[in-house]
Short mmCIF file of C-alpha atoms in Angstrom, two decimals:
data_model
loop_
_atom_site.label_atom_id
_atom_site.label_comp_id
_atom_site.label_asym_id
_atom_site.label_seq_id
_atom_site.Cartn_x
_atom_site.Cartn_y
_atom_site.Cartn_z
CA MET A 1 -17.21 10.31 -8.55
CA ILE A 2 -16.31 10.20 -4.76
CA ARG A 3 -18.76 12.25 -2.64
CA PHE A 4 -17.84 13.42 0.76
CA ASP A 5 -18.45 16.14 3.23
CA ARG A 6 -15.65 18.69 3.14
CA ASP A 7 -16.89 20.56 6.14
CA LEU A 8 -17.18 17.42 8.18
CA LEU A 9 -13.61 16.35 6.89
CA GLN A 10 -12.36 19.71 7.97
CA ALA A 11 -13.93 19.43 11.36
CA PHE A 12 -12.45 16.06 11.90
CA GLU A 13 -9.02 17.43 11.04
CA ASP A 14 -9.40 20.31 13.31
CA GLN A 15 -10.02 18.09 16.29
CA LEU A 16 -7.70 15.18 15.32
CA LYS A 17 -4.90 13.93 17.49
CA PRO A 18 -2.84 12.15 14.83
CA TRP A 19 -1.38 9.69 17.35
CA ASP A 20 -4.75 8.71 18.60
CA PRO A 21 -7.36 9.25 15.99
CA GLU A 22 -10.07 7.12 17.76
CA SER A 23 -10.14 9.79 20.48
CA GLY A 24 -11.71 13.32 20.05
CA ARG A 25 -15.17 14.65 19.41
CA ILE A 26 -15.23 12.84 16.08
CA PRO A 27 -13.62 9.46 16.83
CA ALA A 28 -12.41 7.66 13.71
CA LYS A 29 -12.22 3.93 13.37
CA ILE A 30 -8.70 2.49 12.33
CA LEU A 31 -9.04 0.21 9.27
CA GLY A 32 -5.70 -0.61 8.90
CA TYR A 33 -1.94 0.71 8.96
CA GLY A 34 0.36 1.41 6.06
CA GLU A 35 3.93 2.26 5.80
CA ILE A 36 3.14 5.93 5.89
CA SER A 37 -0.25 6.39 7.61
CA ALA A 38 -3.47 4.72 9.01
CA VAL A 39 -6.46 4.13 6.86
CA LEU A 40 -9.54 5.69 8.87
CA GLN A 41 -13.24 5.54 8.61
CA ILE A 42 -14.94 8.72 9.77
CA PRO A 43 -18.39 8.87 11.29
CA GLY A 44 -20.84 10.50 8.84
CA MET A 45 -18.91 9.34 5.95
CA ASP A 46 -18.98 5.78 6.63
CA HIS A 47 -19.13 4.67 2.89
CA LEU A 48 -15.45 5.96 2.59
CA ALA A 49 -11.98 4.98 3.65
CA PHE A 50 -9.51 7.98 4.29
CA LYS A 51 -5.86 7.64 4.20
CA ARG A 52 -4.39 10.91 5.85
CA LEU A 53 -0.80 11.74 4.86
CA PRO A 54 1.44 13.32 7.40
CA PRO A 55 1.84 16.90 7.20
CA PHE A 56 3.67 18.37 4.28
CA GLU A 57 6.45 21.04 4.60
CA SER A 58 4.73 23.30 2.02
CA PRO A 59 1.73 23.43 -0.46
CA ALA A 60 4.21 22.84 -3.23
CA GLN A 61 5.39 19.65 -1.66
CA ARG A 62 1.74 18.43 -1.23
CA GLN A 63 1.07 19.29 -4.74
CA ALA A 64 4.20 17.11 -6.03
CA TYR A 65 2.99 14.33 -4.06
CA ARG A 66 -0.63 14.56 -5.20
CA ALA A 67 0.65 14.87 -8.83
CA ALA A 68 2.98 11.58 -8.26
CA VAL A 69 -0.16 9.77 -7.06
CA GLU A 70 -2.31 10.82 -9.97
CA ALA A 71 0.43 10.05 -12.68
CA TYR A 72 0.93 6.57 -10.97
CA CYS A 73 -2.83 5.63 -11.02
CA ASP A 74 -3.05 6.96 -14.65
CA LEU A 75 0.06 4.69 -15.62
CA LEU A 76 -1.37 1.65 -13.85
CA GLN A 77 -4.87 2.05 -15.34
CA ASN A 78 -4.22 3.36 -18.73
CA LYS A 79 -0.85 1.95 -19.80
CA HIS A 80 -0.55 -1.13 -17.95
CA HIS A 81 -4.35 -2.14 -17.62
CA VAL A 82 -4.24 -2.58 -13.90
CA GLU A 83 -7.76 -1.43 -12.79
CA VAL A 84 -7.34 1.03 -9.76
CA VAL A 85 -10.20 1.71 -7.23
CA ASP A 86 -11.77 5.15 -7.58
CA TYR A 87 -10.09 7.75 -5.46
CA ARG A 88 -10.17 11.48 -4.69
CA CYS A 89 -7.44 13.59 -3.27
CA VAL A 90 -8.58 16.19 -0.83
CA GLU A 91 -6.26 19.13 0.35
CA LEU A 92 -6.81 20.76 3.78
CA ASP A 93 -4.73 22.48 6.33
CA ASN A 94 -4.48 21.44 9.94
CA ARG A 95 -4.82 23.62 12.97
CA ALA A 96 -1.05 24.64 12.88
CA GLY A 97 -1.66 25.69 9.18
CA GLU A 98 0.38 22.77 7.83
CA PRO A 99 -0.77 21.24 4.46
CA ILE A 100 -2.58 17.99 4.66
CA LEU A 101 -3.64 15.62 2.06
CA TYR A 102 -6.27 12.96 2.43
CA ILE A 103 -6.87 10.19 -0.07
CA ALA A 104 -10.51 9.02 -0.16
CA GLN A 105 -11.73 5.83 -1.58
CA PRO A 106 -14.93 3.82 -1.48
CA LEU A 107 -15.06 1.39 1.51
CA LEU A 108 -14.80 -1.86 -0.10
CA PRO A 109 -16.76 -5.00 1.14
CA ALA A 110 -14.54 -6.89 3.53
CA GLN A 111 -15.03 -10.31 1.80
CA ALA A 112 -13.68 -8.74 -1.62
CA ILE A 113 -10.27 -7.75 0.01
CA GLY A 114 -7.67 -10.42 -1.26
CA ASN A 115 -6.38 -11.52 2.21
CA GLN A 116 -9.96 -12.01 3.33
CA PHE A 117 -10.96 -13.73 0.14
CA LEU A 118 -8.29 -16.26 0.49
CA ARG A 119 -9.51 -17.26 3.90
CA SER A 120 -12.63 -18.87 2.52
CA CYS A 121 -11.99 -19.66 -1.17
CA SER A 122 -11.55 -22.95 -2.84
CA ASP A 123 -8.21 -24.09 -4.33
CA GLN A 124 -9.51 -23.28 -7.84
CA GLN A 125 -10.57 -19.84 -6.85
CA PHE A 126 -7.15 -19.29 -5.16
CA ASN A 127 -5.52 -20.38 -8.46
CA GLU A 128 -7.63 -18.12 -10.37
CA LEU A 129 -7.03 -14.96 -8.23
CA LEU A 130 -3.18 -15.82 -8.31
CA THR A 131 -3.34 -15.98 -12.03
CA GLU A 132 -5.23 -12.65 -12.21
CA ILE A 133 -2.57 -10.89 -10.19
CA LEU A 134 0.35 -12.37 -11.93
CA GLN A 135 -1.06 -11.29 -15.31
CA ARG A 136 -1.08 -7.84 -14.19
CA LEU A 137 2.35 -7.93 -12.83
CA LEU A 138 3.65 -9.30 -16.14
CA ARG A 139 2.11 -6.46 -18.11
CA ILE A 140 3.96 -3.86 -15.70
CA TRP A 141 7.33 -5.64 -15.86
CA GLN A 142 7.22 -6.21 -19.56
CA ALA A 143 6.69 -2.43 -19.99
CA ASN A 144 9.58 -1.97 -17.71
CA GLU A 145 11.88 -4.00 -19.79
CA ARG A 146 10.87 -1.84 -22.74
CA ASN A 147 10.88 1.58 -21.14
CA GLY A 148 13.70 1.49 -18.57
CA PRO A 149 15.51 3.28 -17.40
CA ALA A 150 13.46 6.15 -18.90
CA GLU A 151 10.37 5.04 -16.87
CA LEU A 152 9.87 2.03 -14.34
CA VAL A 153 6.85 1.33 -12.46
CA GLY A 154 6.85 -0.67 -9.15
CA LEU A 155 4.18 -2.29 -7.14
CA ASP A 156 3.37 -3.46 -3.58
CA ALA A 157 1.63 -6.53 -4.76
CA GLN A 158 0.60 -8.15 -1.36
CA VAL A 159 -2.81 -9.74 -1.56
CA SER A 160 -4.21 -7.36 0.97
CA ASN A 161 -3.79 -4.50 -1.63
CA TRP A 162 -6.21 -6.03 -4.08
CA ALA A 163 -10.07 -6.42 -4.25
CA TYR A 164 -11.38 -9.37 -6.09
CA TRP A 165 -14.84 -10.29 -7.25
CA PRO A 166 -14.59 -13.93 -9.15
CA ALA A 167 -16.94 -14.35 -12.21
CA SER A 168 -20.60 -14.93 -11.63
CA GLU A 169 -23.81 -15.28 -13.71
CA LYS A 170 -24.17 -11.48 -12.95
CA HIS A 171 -20.66 -10.04 -13.72
CA ALA A 172 -17.15 -10.93 -15.06
CA THR A 173 -14.19 -11.39 -13.00
CA ARG A 174 -12.96 -8.12 -11.48
CA LEU A 175 -9.70 -7.40 -9.84
CA GLN A 176 -8.88 -3.71 -8.56
CA TYR A 177 -5.69 -2.39 -6.89
CA PHE A 178 -6.14 0.23 -4.14
CA ASP A 179 -2.78 0.83 -2.36
CA ILE A 180 -1.96 4.00 -4.39
CA SER A 181 -0.68 6.34 -1.69
CA THR A 182 3.02 5.01 -2.44
CA PRO A 183 3.43 6.03 -6.13
CA PHE A 184 6.30 3.91 -7.35
CA ILE A 185 7.64 5.64 -10.48
CA ARG A 186 11.24 5.95 -11.46
CA ARG A 187 12.57 8.09 -14.26
CA HIS A 188 16.07 7.65 -15.10
CA GLY A 189 16.74 6.35 -11.76
CA ARG A 190 15.10 8.92 -9.74
CA GLU A 191 11.81 8.65 -7.74
CA THR A 192 9.04 10.96 -8.63
CA LEU A 193 7.97 10.25 -5.04
CA GLN A 194 10.17 12.15 -2.44
CA PRO A 195 11.49 9.27 -0.38
CA GLU A 196 11.44 11.41 2.77
CA ILE A 197 7.77 11.15 3.04
CA PHE A 198 8.34 7.56 4.27
CA LEU A 199 10.24 8.99 7.15
CA LYS A 200 7.34 11.25 8.25
CA SER A 201 5.77 8.41 10.38
CA VAL A 202 9.18 7.33 11.78
CA PRO A 203 9.83 8.29 15.38
CA SER A 204 12.27 11.03 15.39
CA PHE A 205 14.96 9.27 17.23
CA LEU A 206 14.94 6.68 14.55
CA VAL A 207 14.81 8.80 11.33
CA TRP A 208 18.62 8.55 10.72
CA LEU A 209 18.73 4.75 11.21
CA VAL A 210 15.71 4.20 8.71
CA ARG A 211 17.15 6.65 6.20
CA TRP A 212 20.57 5.23 6.44
CA ALA A 213 19.87 1.34 6.71
CA PHE A 214 16.43 0.65 5.22
CA LEU A 215 14.94 3.36 3.01
CA GLN A 216 16.69 2.68 -0.24
CA GLN A 217 16.42 -0.92 0.25
CA VAL A 218 12.52 -1.03 0.91
CA LEU A 219 12.10 1.19 -2.25
CA ASP A 220 14.32 -0.83 -4.58
CA ARG A 221 12.42 -4.08 -3.71
CA TYR A 222 9.19 -3.03 -5.31
CA TYR A 223 10.79 -2.56 -8.66
CA ASP A 224 12.34 -6.03 -8.68
CA LEU A 225 9.70 -8.51 -9.73
CA ARG A 226 11.31 -11.49 -8.05
CA LEU A 227 11.37 -9.56 -4.66
CA VAL A 228 7.85 -8.28 -5.29
CA LEU A 229 6.73 -12.00 -5.69
CA ILE A 230 8.71 -13.22 -2.61
CA ASP A 231 7.11 -10.32 -0.51
CA PHE A 232 3.57 -11.35 -1.93
CA VAL A 233 4.19 -14.97 -0.70
CA ALA A 234 5.89 -14.06 2.46
CA ASN A 235 2.95 -11.96 3.58
CA PHE A 236 0.84 -15.41 3.66
CA HIS A 237 2.49 -15.83 6.87
CA LYS A 238 1.23 -12.49 8.33
CA GLU A 239 -2.13 -13.38 7.04
CA LYS A 240 -2.24 -16.74 8.72
CA LEU A 241 -2.56 -18.25 5.19
CA GLN A 242 0.60 -20.58 5.52
CA HIS A 243 -1.42 -23.27 3.99
CA ARG A 244 -1.45 -21.59 0.83
CA ILE A 245 2.27 -20.99 0.44
CA ASP A 246 3.22 -24.10 -1.39
CA ALA A 247 0.64 -23.63 -3.94
CA ALA A 248 1.50 -20.07 -4.26
CA VAL A 249 5.20 -20.96 -4.86
CA ALA A 250 4.11 -23.64 -7.48
CA GLY A 251 1.92 -21.35 -9.30
CA ILE A 252 4.36 -18.52 -9.52
CA ASN A 253 7.22 -20.81 -10.64
CA ALA A 254 5.05 -22.19 -13.46
CA PHE A 255 4.15 -18.52 -14.36
CA LEU A 256 8.14 -17.63 -14.45
CA GLN A 257 8.77 -20.56 -16.56
CA GLY A 258 5.87 -19.90 -18.92
CA PRO A 259 4.34 -16.54 -19.81
CA ALA A 260 7.14 -14.68 -17.88
CA ALA A 261 9.98 -16.78 -19.27
CA ALA A 262 11.40 -14.10 -21.33
CA LEU A 263 12.17 -12.01 -18.09
CA LYS A 264 14.71 -14.81 -16.98
CA ILE A 265 13.75 -14.81 -13.32
CA ALA A 266 14.98 -17.44 -11.07
CA PRO A 267 12.32 -19.74 -9.53
CA LEU A 268 11.16 -19.02 -5.92
CA GLN A 269 11.95 -21.44 -3.27
CA ARG A 270 10.04 -21.99 0.10
CA LYS A 271 13.14 -21.66 2.34
CA GLU A 272 13.72 -18.10 1.08
CA ILE A 273 10.20 -17.15 1.52
CA ASP A 274 10.26 -18.21 5.15
CA LYS A 275 13.70 -16.52 5.72
CA TYR A 276 12.43 -13.13 4.07
CA TYR A 277 9.38 -13.32 6.19
CA ARG A 278 11.34 -13.79 9.55
CA GLU A 279 13.74 -10.83 8.65
CA ASP A 280 10.95 -8.65 7.44
CA ALA A 281 8.77 -9.37 10.50
CA PHE A 282 11.79 -8.69 12.74
CA ILE A 283 12.38 -5.32 11.35
CA TRP A 284 8.64 -4.35 11.34
CA THR A 285 8.12 -5.53 15.01
CA ILE A 286 10.92 -3.18 16.10
CA PHE A 287 9.75 -0.47 14.08
CA LEU A 288 6.21 -0.72 15.23
CA ASN A 289 7.19 -1.00 18.96
CA PHE A 290 9.20 2.28 18.60
CA ARG A 291 6.30 4.00 16.87
CA ARG A 292 4.12 2.88 19.81
CA LEU A 293 6.66 4.12 22.11
CA ASP A 294 6.82 7.48 20.35
CA ARG A 295 2.95 7.78 20.39
CA PHE A 296 2.94 6.94 24.01
CA LEU A 297 5.59 9.69 24.87
CA LYS A 298 3.76 12.17 22.79
CA THR A 299 0.33 11.51 24.43
CA ARG A 300 1.90 11.66 27.94
CA LEU A 301 3.81 14.84 27.14
CA LEU A 302 0.76 16.54 25.69
CA ARG A 303 -1.38 15.68 28.44
CA GLN A 304 1.12 17.14 30.82
CA THR A 305 1.23 20.53 28.80
#
């Protein structure tokens, strides 16, 4: 059970500048950035990580999003046997009366986060973690083969979304997934998540472009296992783990030709991994630069009023 101080969280929300959460009377620490929002550590609740979603248009929209998150976690954990880190959804209103949703999770040890684990693990431990992740992906996509199009589940499988504890004398191997704020569920071709939620964090002058050029493409790739695997390995560039790429490709291709052979997925090639990363990094660099510009303009304008 996630324990938190609701009054403190409301006080934090009341003084929050979303474009600058580290300022204010209760300065948060930014733990990371996602596609939709930042992950925050709030003083007085240091044992938790909070993801604050952008304001919703109505309580009903917030409730629909929350229901999608809860359904996604239930599917992952109970149907596909992918252990999900404990979480709690917290509903608040901001100063303007807009519906806000926080997702609270335990603050995990840094060394257990997948990308951090890979920085110091042995080659054998790397192969063990890769195998554990691939086994879980296989369960999801085997179910997708059986259940689609009535129900498809997607996943952003990049290594930084997993927490891993290798087996020891005290405990068995444990792998947990914690990036639950984007619930990838499609039923008969329709997202249960309202895709427009992705656009909440997009600078206003780019919304039309992202909706037209990128949104559907970004969503689609998390339902395509081959693209999920390419994205998984390509992120090793971002994490400065390039020395692991060839071993990852070899391990994944052995998996595709062995346990996952029935899915008939073409093997990965190093050159397409590198090309994918260059293109993805270029798009995200432009997007993040525009988001910084948008934040700067809002800060300057608000300071002038």
